Tab-separated table of C-alpha atoms in Angstrom:
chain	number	residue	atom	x	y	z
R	1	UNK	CA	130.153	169.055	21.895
R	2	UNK	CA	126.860	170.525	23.075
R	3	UNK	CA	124.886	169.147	21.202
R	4	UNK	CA	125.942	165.799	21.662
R	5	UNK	CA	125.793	166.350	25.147
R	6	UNK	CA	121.552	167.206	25.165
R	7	UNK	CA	121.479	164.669	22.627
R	8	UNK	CA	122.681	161.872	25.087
R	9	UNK	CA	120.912	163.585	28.061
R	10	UNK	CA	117.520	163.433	26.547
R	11	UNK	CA	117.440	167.585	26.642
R	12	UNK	CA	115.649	169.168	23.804
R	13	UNK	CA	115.262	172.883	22.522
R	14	UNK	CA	111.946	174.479	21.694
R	15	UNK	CA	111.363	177.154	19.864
R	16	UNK	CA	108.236	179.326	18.494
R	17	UNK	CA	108.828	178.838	14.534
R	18	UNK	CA	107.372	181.405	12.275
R	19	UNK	CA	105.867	180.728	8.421
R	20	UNK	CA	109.937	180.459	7.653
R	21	UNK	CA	111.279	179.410	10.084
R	22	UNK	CA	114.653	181.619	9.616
R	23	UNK	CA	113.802	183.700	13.180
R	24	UNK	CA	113.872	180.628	15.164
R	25	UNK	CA	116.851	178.772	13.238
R	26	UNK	CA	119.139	182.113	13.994
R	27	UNK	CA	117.803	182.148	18.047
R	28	UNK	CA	118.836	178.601	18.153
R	29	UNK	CA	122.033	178.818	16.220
R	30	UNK	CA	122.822	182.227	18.606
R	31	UNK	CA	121.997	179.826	21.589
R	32	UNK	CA	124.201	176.810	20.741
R	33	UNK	CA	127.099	178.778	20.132
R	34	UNK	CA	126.885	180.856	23.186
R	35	UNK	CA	126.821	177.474	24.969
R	36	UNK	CA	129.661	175.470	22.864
R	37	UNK	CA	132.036	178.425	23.678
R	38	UNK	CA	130.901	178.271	27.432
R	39	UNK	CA	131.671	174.767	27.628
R	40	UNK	CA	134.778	174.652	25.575
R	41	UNK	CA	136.040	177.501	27.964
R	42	UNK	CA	135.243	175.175	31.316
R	43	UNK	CA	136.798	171.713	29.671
R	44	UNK	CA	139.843	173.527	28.587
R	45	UNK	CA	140.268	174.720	31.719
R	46	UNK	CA	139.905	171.609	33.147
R	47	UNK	CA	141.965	169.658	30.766
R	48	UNK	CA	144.600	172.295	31.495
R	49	UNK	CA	144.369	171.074	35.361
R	50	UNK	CA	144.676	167.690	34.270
R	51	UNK	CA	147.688	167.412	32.505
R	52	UNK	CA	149.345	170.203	34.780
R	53	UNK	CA	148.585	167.897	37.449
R	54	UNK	CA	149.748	164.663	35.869
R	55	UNK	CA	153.475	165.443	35.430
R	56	UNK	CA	156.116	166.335	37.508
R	57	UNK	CA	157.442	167.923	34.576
R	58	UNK	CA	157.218	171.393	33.874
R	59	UNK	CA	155.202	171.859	30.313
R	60	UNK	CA	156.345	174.675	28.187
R	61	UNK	CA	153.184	176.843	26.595
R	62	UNK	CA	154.140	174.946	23.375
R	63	UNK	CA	153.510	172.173	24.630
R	64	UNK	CA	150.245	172.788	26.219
R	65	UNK	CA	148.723	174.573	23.120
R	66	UNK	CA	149.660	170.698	21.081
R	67	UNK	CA	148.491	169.070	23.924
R	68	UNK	CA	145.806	169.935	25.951
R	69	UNK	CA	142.140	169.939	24.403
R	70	UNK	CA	140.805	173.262	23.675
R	71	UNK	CA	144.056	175.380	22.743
R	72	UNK	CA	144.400	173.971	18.951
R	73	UNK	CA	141.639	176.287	17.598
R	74	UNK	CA	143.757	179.523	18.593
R	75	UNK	CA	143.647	181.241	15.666
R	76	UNK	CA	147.174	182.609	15.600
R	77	UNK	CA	150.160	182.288	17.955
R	78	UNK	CA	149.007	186.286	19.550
R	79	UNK	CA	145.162	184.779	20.301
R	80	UNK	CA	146.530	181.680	21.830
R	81	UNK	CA	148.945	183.399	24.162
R	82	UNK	CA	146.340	186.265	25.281
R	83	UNK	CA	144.124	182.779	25.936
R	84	UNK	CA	146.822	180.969	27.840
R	85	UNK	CA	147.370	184.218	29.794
R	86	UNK	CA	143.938	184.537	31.071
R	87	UNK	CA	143.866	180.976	32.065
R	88	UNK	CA	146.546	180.990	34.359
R	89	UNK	CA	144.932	184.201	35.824
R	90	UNK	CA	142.161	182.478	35.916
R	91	UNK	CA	143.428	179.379	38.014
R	92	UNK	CA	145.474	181.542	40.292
R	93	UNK	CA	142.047	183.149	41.190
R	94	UNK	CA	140.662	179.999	41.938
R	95	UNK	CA	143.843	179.454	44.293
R	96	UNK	CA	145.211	176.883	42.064
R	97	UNK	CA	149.114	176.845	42.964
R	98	UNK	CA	150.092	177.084	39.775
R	99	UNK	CA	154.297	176.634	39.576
R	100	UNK	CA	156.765	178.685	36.824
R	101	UNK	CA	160.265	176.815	36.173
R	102	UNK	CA	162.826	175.410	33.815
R	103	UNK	CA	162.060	172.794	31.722
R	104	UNK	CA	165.208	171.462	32.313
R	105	UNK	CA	167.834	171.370	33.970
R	106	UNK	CA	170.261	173.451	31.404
R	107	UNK	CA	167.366	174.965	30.113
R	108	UNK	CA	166.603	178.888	30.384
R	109	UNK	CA	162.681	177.807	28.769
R	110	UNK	CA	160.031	178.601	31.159
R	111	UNK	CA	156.816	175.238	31.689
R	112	UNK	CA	154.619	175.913	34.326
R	113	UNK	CA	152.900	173.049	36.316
R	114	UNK	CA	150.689	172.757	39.257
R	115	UNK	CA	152.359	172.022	42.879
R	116	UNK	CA	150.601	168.461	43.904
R	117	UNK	CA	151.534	168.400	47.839
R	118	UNK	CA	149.928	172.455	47.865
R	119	UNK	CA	147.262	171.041	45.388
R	120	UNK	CA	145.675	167.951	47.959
R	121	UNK	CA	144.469	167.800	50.939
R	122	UNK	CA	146.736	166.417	53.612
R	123	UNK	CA	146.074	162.768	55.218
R	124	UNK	CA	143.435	162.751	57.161
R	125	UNK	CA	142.282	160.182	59.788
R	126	UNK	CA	138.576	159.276	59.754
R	127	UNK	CA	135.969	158.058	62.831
R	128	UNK	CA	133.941	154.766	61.938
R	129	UNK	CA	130.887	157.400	61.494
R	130	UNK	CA	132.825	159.996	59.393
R	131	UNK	CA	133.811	157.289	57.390
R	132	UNK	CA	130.604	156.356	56.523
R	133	UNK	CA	129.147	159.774	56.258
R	134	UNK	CA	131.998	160.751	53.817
R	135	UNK	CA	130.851	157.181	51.847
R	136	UNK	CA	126.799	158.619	51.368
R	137	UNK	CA	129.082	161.695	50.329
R	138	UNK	CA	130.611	160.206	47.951
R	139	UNK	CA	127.355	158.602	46.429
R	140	UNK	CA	125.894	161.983	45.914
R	141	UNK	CA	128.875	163.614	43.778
R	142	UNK	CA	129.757	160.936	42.117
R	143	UNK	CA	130.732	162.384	38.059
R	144	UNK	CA	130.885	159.930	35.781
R	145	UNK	CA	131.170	162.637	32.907
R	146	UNK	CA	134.415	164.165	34.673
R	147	UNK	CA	135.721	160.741	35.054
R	148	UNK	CA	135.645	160.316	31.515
R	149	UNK	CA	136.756	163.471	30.280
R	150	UNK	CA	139.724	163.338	32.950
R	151	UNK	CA	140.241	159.310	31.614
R	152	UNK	CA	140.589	161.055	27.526
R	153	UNK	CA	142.722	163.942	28.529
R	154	UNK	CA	144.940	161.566	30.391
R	155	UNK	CA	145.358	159.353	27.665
R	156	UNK	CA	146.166	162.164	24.829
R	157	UNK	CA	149.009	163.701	27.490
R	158	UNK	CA	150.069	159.981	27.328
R	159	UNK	CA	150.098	160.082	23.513
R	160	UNK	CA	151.997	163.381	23.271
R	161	UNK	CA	154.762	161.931	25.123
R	162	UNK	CA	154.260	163.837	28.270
R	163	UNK	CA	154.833	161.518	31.750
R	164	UNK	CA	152.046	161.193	33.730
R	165	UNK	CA	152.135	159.727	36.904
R	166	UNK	CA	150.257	156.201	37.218
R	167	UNK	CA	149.435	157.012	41.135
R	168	UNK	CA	147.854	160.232	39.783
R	169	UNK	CA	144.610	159.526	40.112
R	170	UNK	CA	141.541	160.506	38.145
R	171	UNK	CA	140.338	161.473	41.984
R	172	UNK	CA	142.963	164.399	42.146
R	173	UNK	CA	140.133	166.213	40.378
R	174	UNK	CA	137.006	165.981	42.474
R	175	UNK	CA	133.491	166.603	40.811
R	176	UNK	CA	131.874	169.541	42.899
R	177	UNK	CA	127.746	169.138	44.230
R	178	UNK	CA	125.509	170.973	41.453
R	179	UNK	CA	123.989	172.898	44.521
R	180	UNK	CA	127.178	174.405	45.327
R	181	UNK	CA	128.818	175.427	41.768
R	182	UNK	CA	125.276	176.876	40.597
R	183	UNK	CA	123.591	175.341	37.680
R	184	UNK	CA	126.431	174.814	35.167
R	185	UNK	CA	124.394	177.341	32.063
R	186	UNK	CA	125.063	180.093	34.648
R	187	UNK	CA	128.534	179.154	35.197
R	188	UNK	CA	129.568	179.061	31.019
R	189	UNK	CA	127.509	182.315	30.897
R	190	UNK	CA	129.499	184.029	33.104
R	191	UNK	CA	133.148	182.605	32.159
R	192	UNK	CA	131.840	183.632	28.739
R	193	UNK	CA	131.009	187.289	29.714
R	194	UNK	CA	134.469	187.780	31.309
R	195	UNK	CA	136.453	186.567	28.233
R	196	UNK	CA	134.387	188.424	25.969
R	197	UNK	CA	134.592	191.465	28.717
R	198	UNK	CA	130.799	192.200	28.739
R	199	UNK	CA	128.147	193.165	31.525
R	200	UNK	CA	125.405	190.826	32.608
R	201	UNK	CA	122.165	191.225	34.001
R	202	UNK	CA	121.021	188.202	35.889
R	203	UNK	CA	118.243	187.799	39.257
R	204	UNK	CA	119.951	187.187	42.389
R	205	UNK	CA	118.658	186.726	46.106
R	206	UNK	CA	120.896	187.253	49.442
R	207	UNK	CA	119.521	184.143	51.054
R	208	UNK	CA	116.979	180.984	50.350
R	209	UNK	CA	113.802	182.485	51.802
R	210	UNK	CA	114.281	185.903	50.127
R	211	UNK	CA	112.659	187.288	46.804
R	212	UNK	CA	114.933	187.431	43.271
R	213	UNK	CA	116.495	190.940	42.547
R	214	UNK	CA	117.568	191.840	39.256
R	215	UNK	CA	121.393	192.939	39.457
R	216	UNK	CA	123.471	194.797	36.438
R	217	UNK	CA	126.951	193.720	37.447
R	218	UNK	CA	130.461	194.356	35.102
R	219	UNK	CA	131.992	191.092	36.238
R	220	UNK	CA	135.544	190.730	37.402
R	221	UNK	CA	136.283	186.830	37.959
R	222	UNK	CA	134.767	183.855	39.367
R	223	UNK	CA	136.125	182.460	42.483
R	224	UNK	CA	135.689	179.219	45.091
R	225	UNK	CA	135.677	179.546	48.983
R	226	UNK	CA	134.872	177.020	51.395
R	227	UNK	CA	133.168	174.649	48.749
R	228	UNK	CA	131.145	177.866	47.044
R	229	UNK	CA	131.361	179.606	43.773
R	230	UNK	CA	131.067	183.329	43.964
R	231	UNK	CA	130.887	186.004	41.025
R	232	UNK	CA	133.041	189.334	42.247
R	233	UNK	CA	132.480	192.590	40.081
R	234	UNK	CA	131.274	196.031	39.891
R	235	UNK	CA	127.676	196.461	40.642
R	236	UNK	CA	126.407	199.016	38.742
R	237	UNK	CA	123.062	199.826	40.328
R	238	UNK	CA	125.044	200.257	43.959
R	239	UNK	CA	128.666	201.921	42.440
R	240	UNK	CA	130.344	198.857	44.743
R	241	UNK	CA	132.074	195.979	44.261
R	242	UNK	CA	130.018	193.087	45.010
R	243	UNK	CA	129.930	189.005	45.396
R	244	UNK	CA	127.333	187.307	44.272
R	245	UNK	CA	126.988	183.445	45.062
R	246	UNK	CA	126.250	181.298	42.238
R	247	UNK	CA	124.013	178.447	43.783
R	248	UNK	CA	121.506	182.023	44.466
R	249	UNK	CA	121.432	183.066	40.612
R	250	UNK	CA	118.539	182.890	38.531
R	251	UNK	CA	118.409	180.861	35.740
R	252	UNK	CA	118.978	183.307	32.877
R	253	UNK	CA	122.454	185.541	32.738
R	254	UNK	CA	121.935	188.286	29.941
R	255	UNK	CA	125.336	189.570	28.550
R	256	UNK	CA	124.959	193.627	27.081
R	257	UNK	CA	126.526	195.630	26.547
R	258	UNK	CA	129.904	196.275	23.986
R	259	UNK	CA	132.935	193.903	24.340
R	260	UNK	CA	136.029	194.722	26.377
R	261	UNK	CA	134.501	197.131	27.716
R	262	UNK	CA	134.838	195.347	31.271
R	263	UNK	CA	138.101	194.339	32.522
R	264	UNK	CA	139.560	193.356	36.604
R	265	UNK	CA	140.631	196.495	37.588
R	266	UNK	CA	144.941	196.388	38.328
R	267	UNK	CA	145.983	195.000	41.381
R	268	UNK	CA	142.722	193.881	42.487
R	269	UNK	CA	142.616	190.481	44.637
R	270	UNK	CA	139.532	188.669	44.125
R	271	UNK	CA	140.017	185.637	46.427
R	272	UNK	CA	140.863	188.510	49.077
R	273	UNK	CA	137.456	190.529	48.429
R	274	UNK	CA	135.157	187.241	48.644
R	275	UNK	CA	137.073	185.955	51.968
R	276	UNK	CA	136.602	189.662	53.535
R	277	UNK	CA	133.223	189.776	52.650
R	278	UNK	CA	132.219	186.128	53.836
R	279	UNK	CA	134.379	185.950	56.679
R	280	UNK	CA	132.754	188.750	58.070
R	281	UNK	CA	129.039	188.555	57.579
R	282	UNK	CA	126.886	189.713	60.449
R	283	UNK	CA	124.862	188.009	62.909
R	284	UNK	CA	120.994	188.108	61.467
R	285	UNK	CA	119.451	185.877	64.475
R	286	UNK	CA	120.084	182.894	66.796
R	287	UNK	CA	119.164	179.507	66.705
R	288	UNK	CA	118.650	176.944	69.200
R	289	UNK	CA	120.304	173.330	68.212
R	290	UNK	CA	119.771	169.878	70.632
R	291	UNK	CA	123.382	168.074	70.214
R	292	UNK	CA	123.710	164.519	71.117
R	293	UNK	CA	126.385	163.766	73.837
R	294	UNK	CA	129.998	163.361	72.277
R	295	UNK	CA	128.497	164.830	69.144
R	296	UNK	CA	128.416	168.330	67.274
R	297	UNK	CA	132.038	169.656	68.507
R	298	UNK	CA	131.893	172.132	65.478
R	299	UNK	CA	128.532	173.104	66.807
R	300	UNK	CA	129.895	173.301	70.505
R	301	UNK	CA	132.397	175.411	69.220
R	302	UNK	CA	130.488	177.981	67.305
R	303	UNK	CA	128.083	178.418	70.153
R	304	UNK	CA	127.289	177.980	74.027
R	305	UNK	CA	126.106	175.409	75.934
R	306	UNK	CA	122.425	176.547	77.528
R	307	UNK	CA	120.922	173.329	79.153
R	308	UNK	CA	120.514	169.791	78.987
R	309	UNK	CA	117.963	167.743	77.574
R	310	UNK	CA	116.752	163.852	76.388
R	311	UNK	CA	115.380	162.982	72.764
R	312	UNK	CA	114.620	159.805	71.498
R	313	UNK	CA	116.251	158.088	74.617
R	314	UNK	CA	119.113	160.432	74.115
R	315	UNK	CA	121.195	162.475	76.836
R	316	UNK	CA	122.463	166.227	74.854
R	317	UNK	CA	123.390	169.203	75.280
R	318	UNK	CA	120.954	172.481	74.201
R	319	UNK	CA	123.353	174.959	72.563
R	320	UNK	CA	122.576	178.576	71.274
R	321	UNK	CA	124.274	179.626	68.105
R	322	UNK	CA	124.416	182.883	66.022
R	323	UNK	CA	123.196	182.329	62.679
R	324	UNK	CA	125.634	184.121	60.156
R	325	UNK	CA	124.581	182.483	57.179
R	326	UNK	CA	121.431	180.185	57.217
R	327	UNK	CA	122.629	177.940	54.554
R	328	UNK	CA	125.704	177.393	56.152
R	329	UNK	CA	124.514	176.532	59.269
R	330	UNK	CA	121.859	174.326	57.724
R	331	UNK	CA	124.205	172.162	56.157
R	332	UNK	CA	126.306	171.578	58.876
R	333	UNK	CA	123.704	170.588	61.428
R	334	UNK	CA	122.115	168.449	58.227
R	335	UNK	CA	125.492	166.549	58.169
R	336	UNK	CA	125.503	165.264	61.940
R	337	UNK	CA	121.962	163.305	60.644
R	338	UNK	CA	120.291	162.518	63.909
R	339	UNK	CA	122.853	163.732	66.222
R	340	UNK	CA	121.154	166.928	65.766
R	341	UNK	CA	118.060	168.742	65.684
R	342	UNK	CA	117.021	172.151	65.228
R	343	UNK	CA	114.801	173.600	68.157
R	344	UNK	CA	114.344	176.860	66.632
R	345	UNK	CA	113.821	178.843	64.454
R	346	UNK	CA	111.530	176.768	62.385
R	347	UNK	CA	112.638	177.894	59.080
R	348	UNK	CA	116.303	177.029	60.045
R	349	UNK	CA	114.350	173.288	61.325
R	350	UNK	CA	112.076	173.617	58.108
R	351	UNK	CA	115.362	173.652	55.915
R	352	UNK	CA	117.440	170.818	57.528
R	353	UNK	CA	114.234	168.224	57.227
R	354	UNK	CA	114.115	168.876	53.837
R	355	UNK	CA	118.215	168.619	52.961
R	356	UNK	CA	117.825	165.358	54.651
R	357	UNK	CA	114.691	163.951	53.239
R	358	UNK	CA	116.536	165.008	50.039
R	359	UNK	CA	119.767	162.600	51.052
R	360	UNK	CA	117.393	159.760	51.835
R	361	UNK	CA	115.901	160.068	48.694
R	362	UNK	CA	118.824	159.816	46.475
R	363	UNK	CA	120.961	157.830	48.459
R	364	UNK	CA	120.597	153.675	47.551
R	365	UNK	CA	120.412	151.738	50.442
R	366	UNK	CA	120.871	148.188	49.984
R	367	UNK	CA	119.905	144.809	52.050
């Protein structure tokens, strides 16, 4: 699978080969199986969201091991339900409202399936602008390789005799922006590391600006909030638990360490320790934001209104905000285009020119 994949991507591996050869062909054959097992891990996961989202029925673990790509290589019936098991922890961590109940109506069998209405977002009623914001959106996380692999999994649930809904769209399953799930090696790296229940060593900064630290971490899980992917786990260097986001990793995640030696500890919440820790971050400075008139009420929210002033023909408003997290912040004045500028600081200003020079630049526009 992953080597098909950098086939039809262009990528290539390079290597230093010695009189032999043999060195390189083993660190190559090391590396392509670390990364077929990181994928494999990620699609099944997916293809388990799929077809648990497709069907109003409730699928018995039988059923999902024949049907969903990425359980039929369990070795034995004991391998494939300590797999299935840390699956469904797994989703459940990623606050995936995953459902336990009969699969019938005389029937004391257990399916599970996910809960559709919990699962999707609720109508919602869109502005002229938002529209169109949500449509240059749209154009920037477009995935046509999760369309396909959602279109395939659909069609062997079909096959397997399982109902799948026809207004169940391949949509149910959005892609997520690269910059916000981290680069997808680190991701498989990690999920890998957790299964296998090893420590990793991998470079991490606390904000854009700030230097790459090397952390030794035993991780626990890997969780979403508010669009982000976080890592939550033991730090060893500090003795505390600590999240790490993954869009601020290094490139290179070093597994060491023995296997199963690193397991979530009992009745830990991981969802619970990244939304403490995020919701509360302190206040590091202030910035200064010009807000067109009728525009910004998220920003005229978070802050307070300190003058009035004109740009580009413009009446606004001049509003002070705390800055909790500069990223944050930075995308959300970036998505108001030019119904908002930064005034200060000028790194805050620096880093909302270039997210939106970076939209222009990969959005088509056409005549």
């Amino acid at each position: 699978m992953w080597a098909g994949t950098a086939a039809r991507t262009g990528t290539s591996i390079t290597c230093s080969m010695m009189s032999n050869g043999a060195p390189a062909r083993a660190w190559v054959a090391e590396r392509i199986t670390l990364y077929r097992v990181a994928i494999s891990k990620v699609e099944r996961l997916m293809n388990l969201v799929i077809a648990l989202l497709s069907t109003r029925q409730f699928l018995t673990a039988e059923r999902i091991r024949d049907s969903v790509a990425g359980y039929e290589e369990s070795a034995s019936d004991e391998a494939f339900s300590r797999m299935f098991e840390r699956d469904k922890s797994e989703l459940r961590d990623l606050g995936i409202p995953l459902e336990v109940g009969p699969v019938g109506r005389y029937s004391t069998i257990e399916g599970y399936r996910i809960n559709r209405d919990a699962y999707e977002l609720p109508d919602i009623d869109l502005t002229d602008e938002e529209a169109a914001a949500v449509a240059v959106a749209v154009q920037m996380w477009e995935s046509p390789e999760l369309a396909a692999a959602a279109e395939g999994a659909l069609l062997k649930l079909r096959a397997a005799g399982i109902h799948v809904e026809t207004d169940a769209a391949v949509a149910s399953v959005p892609a997520v922006p690269a910059h916000t799930r981290g680069s997808e090696p680190v991701l498989g790296k990690l999920l890998v590391a957790i299964d296998e229940g090893r420590a990793v060593r991998f470079e991490h900064r606390g904000a854009n600006n700030a230097p790459y630290l090397m952390r030794d971490v035993e991780p626990w899980g890997v969780v979403t909030r508010c669009g982000r992917w976080y890592l939550v786990g033991h730090d060893r260097d500090r003795d505390a638990v600590r999240c790490f986001r993954l869009s601020r990793m290094g490139e290179h995640v070093t597994p060491h360490g023995p296997a199963s030696a690193v397991r979530k500890p009992e009745g830990v919440d991981l969802r619970a320790i990244v939304a403490r820790v995020t919701s509360t971050a302190p206040v590091s400075g202030s910035a200064t934001v010009w807000v067109a008139a009728g525009r910004g009420r998220e920003l005229r929210r978070l802050g307070r209104v300190t003058g009035v002033r004109t740009v580009d023909g413009r009446d606004g408003a001049v509003i002070e905000l705390p800055i909790r997290s500069h990223g944050w912040l930075a995308g959300l004045v970036t998505s108001l285009g030019p119904d908002a500028v930064v005034l200060a600081p000028e790194d805050l200003r620096a880093d909302v020119i270039a997210r939106l020079r970076s939209v222009v630049g990969h959005t088509e526009v056409r005549a």
